[in-house]
Amino acid sequence: MTAPDTFRAEHTASLPSDTRLRSEQGRRPALDVQFAELVTNLLVVQPGHVEAVVQTALAEVLDVFELEQCALFLQSLEDQPLRLRQHQTRPDTPPPPEEISPVVDNWILSRVRDSHRLYVGSLEEAASETDRDRMRQWGVTSLVVFPLTVDGTVGAAISFGSGRPLGDTPGQLERLGLVAHAVGSALCREHASAALQSSEQRFHTMADQA
């Protein structure tokens, strides 16, 4: 996130509510185009460019939705924690945790592994004080986490965090869900390409040994 972007977000937050609303409405068409482009880029990305395109998309998501943080977690082996792969945060927001583990994040992991979205609108909606403390560690007061299916199983998750209730803006959770779907689609193509390359490598190895 560049300094002008940060300044714009801070400046907008300081405006009176009616002026801020007009400011947001004025930006809306441009943001709609930006949103459509980032989703399209994720849906058409080539397997070798997934990581770079996802990183760009995460940065744009912060701007479009005025979030504090977004992060992508991957699972290397079944029943293992989801480990951080990529993230974007605002300069004054702490980075996300290195992993979503069953020890401290079971409230997230249990929902994700059951293929359910987790949404916490505010700290008061968190199930326990431990969960509220964890959200504070993430640097957010509202959080949504989407499971991502890779190769037929939940092998990843993407989180979006904010300092205001994400569900208060009409359609915002649905749009974030579209971003999650597009990221999941990109990961599937990346995984399929890696599996194909591995299979081809084994074939060539066997052919050389014959």
PDB file of C-alpha atoms in Angstrom:
ATOM      1  CA  MET A   1       0.000   0.000   0.000  1.00  0.00           C
ATOM      2  CA  THR A   2       1.536   3.307  -1.048  1.00  0.00           C
ATOM      3  CA  ALA A   3       1.666   6.437   1.071  1.00  0.00           C
ATOM      4  CA  PRO A   4      -0.973   8.240  -1.059  1.00  0.00           C
ATOM      5  CA  ASP A   5      -3.358   5.301  -0.584  1.00  0.00           C
ATOM      6  CA  THR A   6      -2.821   5.383   3.176  1.00  0.00           C
ATOM      7  CA  PHE A   7      -3.334   9.139   3.277  1.00  0.00           C
ATOM      8  CA  ARG A   8      -6.526   8.865   1.267  1.00  0.00           C
ATOM      9  CA  ALA A   9      -7.955   6.227   3.632  1.00  0.00           C
ATOM     10  CA  GLU A  10      -7.017   8.244   6.736  1.00  0.00           C
ATOM     11  CA  HIS A  11      -8.341  11.472   5.240  1.00  0.00           C
ATOM     12  CA  THR A  12     -11.638   9.866   4.285  1.00  0.00           C
ATOM     13  CA  ALA A  13     -12.076   8.396   7.766  1.00  0.00           C
ATOM     14  CA  SER A  14     -11.795  11.879   9.289  1.00  0.00           C
ATOM     15  CA  LEU A  15     -14.544  13.451   7.200  1.00  0.00           C
ATOM     16  CA  PRO A  16     -18.061  14.063   8.560  1.00  0.00           C
ATOM     17  CA  SER A  17     -20.374  11.132   7.843  1.00  0.00           C
ATOM     18  CA  ASP A  18     -22.391  12.826   5.070  1.00  0.00           C
ATOM     19  CA  THR A  19     -19.271  14.166   3.364  1.00  0.00           C
ATOM     20  CA  ARG A  20     -17.593  10.791   3.704  1.00  0.00           C
ATOM     21  CA  LEU A  21     -20.618   9.103   2.138  1.00  0.00           C
ATOM     22  CA  ARG A  22     -20.462  11.424  -0.875  1.00  0.00           C
ATOM     23  CA  SER A  23     -16.721  10.769  -1.131  1.00  0.00           C
ATOM     24  CA  GLU A  24     -17.275   7.004  -1.101  1.00  0.00           C
ATOM     25  CA  GLN A  25     -20.094   7.293  -3.655  1.00  0.00           C
ATOM     26  CA  GLY A  26     -17.801   9.315  -5.903  1.00  0.00           C
ATOM     27  CA  ARG A  27     -15.125   6.617  -5.750  1.00  0.00           C
ATOM     28  CA  ARG A  28     -17.566   3.725  -6.157  1.00  0.00           C
ATOM     29  CA  PRO A  29     -17.540   3.419  -9.981  1.00  0.00           C
ATOM     30  CA  ALA A  30     -13.731   3.334 -10.084  1.00  0.00           C
ATOM     31  CA  LEU A  31     -13.639   0.827  -7.236  1.00  0.00           C
ATOM     32  CA  ASP A  32     -16.199  -1.361  -9.002  1.00  0.00           C
ATOM     33  CA  VAL A  33     -13.954  -1.465 -12.063  1.00  0.00           C
ATOM     34  CA  GLN A  34     -10.915  -2.232  -9.910  1.00  0.00           C
ATOM     35  CA  PHE A  35     -12.807  -5.037  -8.178  1.00  0.00           C
ATOM     36  CA  ALA A  36     -13.936  -6.566 -11.476  1.00  0.00           C
ATOM     37  CA  GLU A  37     -10.400  -6.422 -12.855  1.00  0.00           C
ATOM     38  CA  LEU A  38      -8.782  -8.065  -9.832  1.00  0.00           C
ATOM     39  CA  VAL A  39     -11.309 -10.925  -9.863  1.00  0.00           C
ATOM     40  CA  THR A  40     -10.859 -11.385 -13.622  1.00  0.00           C
ATOM     41  CA  ASN A  41      -7.071 -11.435 -13.273  1.00  0.00           C
ATOM     42  CA  LEU A  42      -7.343 -14.193 -10.676  1.00  0.00           C
ATOM     43  CA  LEU A  43      -9.680 -16.230 -12.853  1.00  0.00           C
ATOM     44  CA  VAL A  44      -7.442 -16.127 -15.936  1.00  0.00           C
ATOM     45  CA  VAL A  45      -3.978 -16.239 -14.338  1.00  0.00           C
ATOM     46  CA  GLN A  46      -1.530 -18.803 -15.682  1.00  0.00           C
ATOM     47  CA  PRO A  47      -0.260 -21.373 -13.146  1.00  0.00           C
ATOM     48  CA  GLY A  48       3.266 -19.981 -13.098  1.00  0.00           C
ATOM     49  CA  HIS A  49       2.080 -16.505 -12.135  1.00  0.00           C
ATOM     50  CA  VAL A  50      -0.421 -17.340  -9.390  1.00  0.00           C
ATOM     51  CA  GLU A  51       1.653 -16.145  -6.442  1.00  0.00           C
ATOM     52  CA  ALA A  52       2.417 -12.756  -7.991  1.00  0.00           C
ATOM     53  CA  VAL A  53      -1.167 -12.143  -9.158  1.00  0.00           C
ATOM     54  CA  VAL A  54      -2.595 -13.162  -5.777  1.00  0.00           C
ATOM     55  CA  GLN A  55      -0.201 -10.772  -4.025  1.00  0.00           C
ATOM     56  CA  THR A  56      -1.342  -7.921  -6.259  1.00  0.00           C
ATOM     57  CA  ALA A  57      -4.979  -8.849  -5.679  1.00  0.00           C
ATOM     58  CA  LEU A  58      -4.541  -8.820  -1.899  1.00  0.00           C
ATOM     59  CA  ALA A  59      -3.089  -5.321  -2.066  1.00  0.00           C
ATOM     60  CA  GLU A  60      -6.001  -4.132  -4.210  1.00  0.00           C
ATOM     61  CA  VAL A  61      -8.521  -5.742  -1.851  1.00  0.00           C
ATOM     62  CA  LEU A  62      -7.210  -3.553   0.969  1.00  0.00           C
ATOM     63  CA  ASP A  63      -7.941  -0.470  -1.114  1.00  0.00           C
ATOM     64  CA  VAL A  64     -11.289  -1.509  -2.578  1.00  0.00           C
ATOM     65  CA  PHE A  65     -12.784  -2.652   0.736  1.00  0.00           C
ATOM     66  CA  GLU A  66     -10.756  -0.379   3.062  1.00  0.00           C
ATOM     67  CA  LEU A  67      -9.530  -3.347   5.085  1.00  0.00           C
ATOM     68  CA  GLU A  68      -6.727  -3.541   7.600  1.00  0.00           C
ATOM     69  CA  GLN A  69      -5.429  -6.945   6.609  1.00  0.00           C
ATOM     70  CA  CYS A  70      -5.906  -9.921   4.303  1.00  0.00           C
ATOM     71  CA  ALA A  71      -4.010 -13.195   4.300  1.00  0.00           C
ATOM     72  CA  LEU A  72      -3.813 -16.501   2.451  1.00  0.00           C
ATOM     73  CA  PHE A  73      -3.079 -19.711   4.365  1.00  0.00           C
ATOM     74  CA  LEU A  74      -2.201 -23.098   2.863  1.00  0.00           C
ATOM     75  CA  GLN A  75      -2.163 -26.589   4.324  1.00  0.00           C
ATOM     76  CA  SER A  76       0.830 -28.726   3.379  1.00  0.00           C
ATOM     77  CA  LEU A  77      -0.468 -32.016   4.798  1.00  0.00           C
ATOM     78  CA  GLU A  78      -3.874 -33.222   5.960  1.00  0.00           C
ATOM     79  CA  ASP A  79      -4.639 -32.413   9.618  1.00  0.00           C
ATOM     80  CA  GLN A  80      -1.737 -29.954   9.729  1.00  0.00           C
ATOM     81  CA  PRO A  81      -2.162 -26.251  10.606  1.00  0.00           C
ATOM     82  CA  LEU A  82      -2.875 -23.796   7.836  1.00  0.00           C
ATOM     83  CA  ARG A  83       0.373 -21.893   7.303  1.00  0.00           C
ATOM     84  CA  LEU A  84       0.672 -18.321   6.091  1.00  0.00           C
ATOM     85  CA  ARG A  85       1.678 -18.052   2.437  1.00  0.00           C
ATOM     86  CA  GLN A  86       0.951 -14.441   1.534  1.00  0.00           C
ATOM     87  CA  HIS A  87      -0.552 -11.369   3.147  1.00  0.00           C
ATOM     88  CA  GLN A  88      -1.084  -7.630   2.872  1.00  0.00           C
ATOM     89  CA  THR A  89      -1.564  -5.248   5.794  1.00  0.00           C
ATOM     90  CA  ARG A  90      -1.720  -1.539   6.335  1.00  0.00           C
ATOM     91  CA  PRO A  91       1.432   0.030   7.804  1.00  0.00           C
ATOM     92  CA  ASP A  92      -0.021   0.398  11.318  1.00  0.00           C
ATOM     93  CA  THR A  93      -1.549  -3.106  11.424  1.00  0.00           C
ATOM     94  CA  PRO A  94       0.400  -6.099  12.773  1.00  0.00           C
ATOM     95  CA  PRO A  95       1.031  -9.008  10.403  1.00  0.00           C
ATOM     96  CA  PRO A  96      -1.259 -12.048  10.572  1.00  0.00           C
ATOM     97  CA  PRO A  97      -0.106 -15.123  12.498  1.00  0.00           C
ATOM     98  CA  GLU A  98       2.282 -17.562  10.835  1.00  0.00           C
ATOM     99  CA  GLU A  99      -0.345 -20.281  11.053  1.00  0.00           C
ATOM    100  CA  ILE A 100      -3.941 -21.057  11.937  1.00  0.00           C
ATOM    101  CA  SER A 101      -3.417 -23.864  14.428  1.00  0.00           C
ATOM    102  CA  PRO A 102      -5.845 -26.115  16.339  1.00  0.00           C
ATOM    103  CA  VAL A 103      -4.196 -25.059  19.598  1.00  0.00           C
ATOM    104  CA  VAL A 104      -5.148 -21.365  19.576  1.00  0.00           C
ATOM    105  CA  ASP A 105      -7.365 -21.021  16.494  1.00  0.00           C
ATOM    106  CA  ASN A 106      -9.714 -23.976  16.707  1.00  0.00           C
ATOM    107  CA  TRP A 107     -12.665 -21.556  16.587  1.00  0.00           C
ATOM    108  CA  ILE A 108     -11.493 -20.698  13.055  1.00  0.00           C
ATOM    109  CA  LEU A 109     -10.091 -24.051  11.981  1.00  0.00           C
ATOM    110  CA  SER A 110     -13.148 -26.076  12.933  1.00  0.00           C
ATOM    111  CA  ARG A 111     -15.398 -23.904  10.757  1.00  0.00           C
ATOM    112  CA  VAL A 112     -12.987 -23.860   7.839  1.00  0.00           C
ATOM    113  CA  ARG A 113     -12.448 -27.620   7.844  1.00  0.00           C
ATOM    114  CA  ASP A 114     -16.213 -28.099   7.785  1.00  0.00           C
ATOM    115  CA  SER A 115     -16.262 -25.911   4.642  1.00  0.00           C
ATOM    116  CA  HIS A 116     -18.091 -23.102   6.442  1.00  0.00           C
ATOM    117  CA  ARG A 117     -17.329 -19.417   6.348  1.00  0.00           C
ATOM    118  CA  LEU A 118     -16.429 -17.841   9.689  1.00  0.00           C
ATOM    119  CA  TYR A 119     -17.658 -14.298  10.262  1.00  0.00           C
ATOM    120  CA  VAL A 120     -17.170 -12.238  13.409  1.00  0.00           C
ATOM    121  CA  GLY A 121     -18.711  -8.793  13.096  1.00  0.00           C
ATOM    122  CA  SER A 122     -17.137  -7.308  16.216  1.00  0.00           C
ATOM    123  CA  LEU A 123     -15.094  -8.246  19.254  1.00  0.00           C
ATOM    124  CA  GLU A 124     -18.336  -8.573  21.221  1.00  0.00           C
ATOM    125  CA  GLU A 125     -19.491 -11.309  18.813  1.00  0.00           C
ATOM    126  CA  ALA A 126     -16.409 -13.455  19.440  1.00  0.00           C
ATOM    127  CA  ALA A 127     -17.256 -16.630  21.353  1.00  0.00           C
ATOM    128  CA  SER A 128     -14.767 -16.125  24.186  1.00  0.00           C
ATOM    129  CA  GLU A 129     -12.270 -13.705  25.660  1.00  0.00           C
ATOM    130  CA  THR A 130      -9.511 -15.913  24.256  1.00  0.00           C
ATOM    131  CA  ASP A 131     -10.927 -15.458  20.759  1.00  0.00           C
ATOM    132  CA  ARG A 132     -11.200 -11.706  21.308  1.00  0.00           C
ATOM    133  CA  ASP A 133      -7.557 -11.583  22.391  1.00  0.00           C
ATOM    134  CA  ARG A 134      -6.590 -13.499  19.278  1.00  0.00           C
ATOM    135  CA  MET A 135      -8.409 -10.998  17.068  1.00  0.00           C
ATOM    136  CA  ARG A 136      -6.587  -8.169  18.839  1.00  0.00           C
ATOM    137  CA  GLN A 137      -3.325  -9.937  18.063  1.00  0.00           C
ATOM    138  CA  TRP A 138      -4.381  -9.977  14.407  1.00  0.00           C
ATOM    139  CA  GLY A 139      -4.986  -6.220  14.701  1.00  0.00           C
ATOM    140  CA  VAL A 140      -8.655  -6.372  13.660  1.00  0.00           C
ATOM    141  CA  THR A 141     -12.065  -6.084  15.302  1.00  0.00           C
ATOM    142  CA  SER A 142     -14.032  -7.760  12.510  1.00  0.00           C
ATOM    143  CA  LEU A 143     -12.937 -10.870  10.650  1.00  0.00           C
ATOM    144  CA  VAL A 144     -14.190 -13.168   7.902  1.00  0.00           C
ATOM    145  CA  VAL A 145     -12.409 -16.374   6.870  1.00  0.00           C
ATOM    146  CA  PHE A 146     -13.360 -18.394   3.789  1.00  0.00           C
ATOM    147  CA  PRO A 147     -12.345 -22.027   3.240  1.00  0.00           C
ATOM    148  CA  LEU A 148     -10.755 -22.756  -0.132  1.00  0.00           C
ATOM    149  CA  THR A 149     -11.129 -26.155  -1.773  1.00  0.00           C
ATOM    150  CA  VAL A 150      -8.038 -27.431  -3.580  1.00  0.00           C
ATOM    151  CA  ASP A 151      -8.064 -30.828  -5.289  1.00  0.00           C
ATOM    152  CA  GLY A 152     -11.397 -31.725  -3.729  1.00  0.00           C
ATOM    153  CA  THR A 153     -10.540 -30.950  -0.104  1.00  0.00           C
ATOM    154  CA  VAL A 154     -10.256 -27.841   2.044  1.00  0.00           C
ATOM    155  CA  GLY A 155      -6.559 -27.136   1.661  1.00  0.00           C
ATOM    156  CA  ALA A 156      -6.431 -23.390   2.145  1.00  0.00           C
ATOM    157  CA  ALA A 157      -8.198 -20.398   3.677  1.00  0.00           C
ATOM    158  CA  ILE A 158      -8.270 -16.683   3.039  1.00  0.00           C
ATOM    159  CA  SER A 159      -8.985 -14.108   5.739  1.00  0.00           C
ATOM    160  CA  PHE A 160     -10.080 -10.485   5.564  1.00  0.00           C
ATOM    161  CA  GLY A 161      -9.871  -8.245   8.626  1.00  0.00           C
ATOM    162  CA  SER A 162     -11.152  -4.765   9.356  1.00  0.00           C
ATOM    163  CA  GLY A 163     -11.490  -2.222  12.127  1.00  0.00           C
ATOM    164  CA  ARG A 164     -15.215  -1.899  11.427  1.00  0.00           C
ATOM    165  CA  PRO A 165     -17.955  -4.533  10.989  1.00  0.00           C
ATOM    166  CA  LEU A 166     -17.467  -6.060   7.544  1.00  0.00           C
ATOM    167  CA  GLY A 167     -21.128  -6.999   7.292  1.00  0.00           C
ATOM    168  CA  ASP A 168     -22.344  -3.412   7.737  1.00  0.00           C
ATOM    169  CA  THR A 169     -21.638  -2.540   4.099  1.00  0.00           C
ATOM    170  CA  PRO A 170     -24.321  -4.117   1.869  1.00  0.00           C
ATOM    171  CA  GLY A 171     -22.905  -6.804  -0.382  1.00  0.00           C
ATOM    172  CA  GLN A 172     -19.391  -6.614   1.029  1.00  0.00           C
ATOM    173  CA  LEU A 173     -19.251 -10.155   2.431  1.00  0.00           C
ATOM    174  CA  GLU A 174     -20.595 -11.494  -0.852  1.00  0.00           C
ATOM    175  CA  ARG A 175     -17.934  -9.622  -2.811  1.00  0.00           C
ATOM    176  CA  LEU A 176     -15.200 -10.875  -0.513  1.00  0.00           C
ATOM    177  CA  GLY A 177     -16.618 -14.340  -1.123  1.00  0.00           C
ATOM    178  CA  LEU A 178     -16.145 -13.802  -4.863  1.00  0.00           C
ATOM    179  CA  VAL A 179     -12.524 -12.845  -4.255  1.00  0.00           C
ATOM    180  CA  ALA A 180     -12.082 -15.997  -2.169  1.00  0.00           C
ATOM    181  CA  HIS A 181     -13.606 -18.113  -4.950  1.00  0.00           C
ATOM    182  CA  ALA A 182     -11.298 -16.562  -7.546  1.00  0.00           C
ATOM    183  CA  VAL A 183      -8.225 -17.144  -5.356  1.00  0.00           C
ATOM    184  CA  GLY A 184      -9.308 -20.744  -4.823  1.00  0.00           C
ATOM    185  CA  SER A 185      -9.681 -21.200  -8.577  1.00  0.00           C
ATOM    186  CA  ALA A 186      -6.156 -19.872  -9.137  1.00  0.00           C
ATOM    187  CA  LEU A 187      -4.754 -22.216  -6.493  1.00  0.00           C
ATOM    188  CA  CYS A 188      -6.493 -25.183  -8.148  1.00  0.00           C
ATOM    189  CA  ARG A 189      -4.840 -24.401 -11.482  1.00  0.00           C
ATOM    190  CA  GLU A 190      -1.475 -23.986  -9.771  1.00  0.00           C
ATOM    191  CA  HIS A 191      -1.888 -27.312  -7.955  1.00  0.00           C
ATOM    192  CA  ALA A 192      -3.004 -29.137 -11.118  1.00  0.00           C
ATOM    193  CA  SER A 193      -0.041 -27.773 -13.053  1.00  0.00           C
ATOM    194  CA  ALA A 194       2.384 -28.869 -10.316  1.00  0.00           C
ATOM    195  CA  ALA A 195       0.818 -32.349 -10.241  1.00  0.00           C
ATOM    196  CA  LEU A 196       1.121 -32.633 -14.025  1.00  0.00           C
ATOM    197  CA  GLN A 197       4.757 -31.565 -13.967  1.00  0.00           C
ATOM    198  CA  SER A 198       5.485 -34.085 -11.208  1.00  0.00           C
ATOM    199  CA  SER A 199       3.797 -36.844 -13.202  1.00  0.00           C
ATOM    200  CA  GLU A 200       5.741 -35.952 -16.339  1.00  0.00           C
ATOM    201  CA  GLN A 201       8.980 -35.938 -14.365  1.00  0.00           C
ATOM    202  CA  ARG A 202       8.282 -39.430 -13.002  1.00  0.00           C
ATOM    203  CA  PHE A 203       7.497 -40.660 -16.520  1.00  0.00           C
ATOM    204  CA  HIS A 204      10.759 -39.292 -17.888  1.00  0.00           C
ATOM    205  CA  THR A 205      12.699 -40.805 -14.984  1.00  0.00           C
ATOM    206  CA  MET A 206      11.152 -44.217 -15.605  1.00  0.00           C
ATOM    207  CA  ALA A 207      11.828 -43.910 -19.342  1.00  0.00           C
ATOM    208  CA  ASP A 208      15.479 -43.054 -18.709  1.00  0.00           C
ATOM    209  CA  GLN A 209      15.863 -46.061 -16.413  1.00  0.00           C
ATOM    210  CA  ALA A 210      14.239 -48.489 -18.858  1.00  0.00           C
TER     211      ALA A 210
END
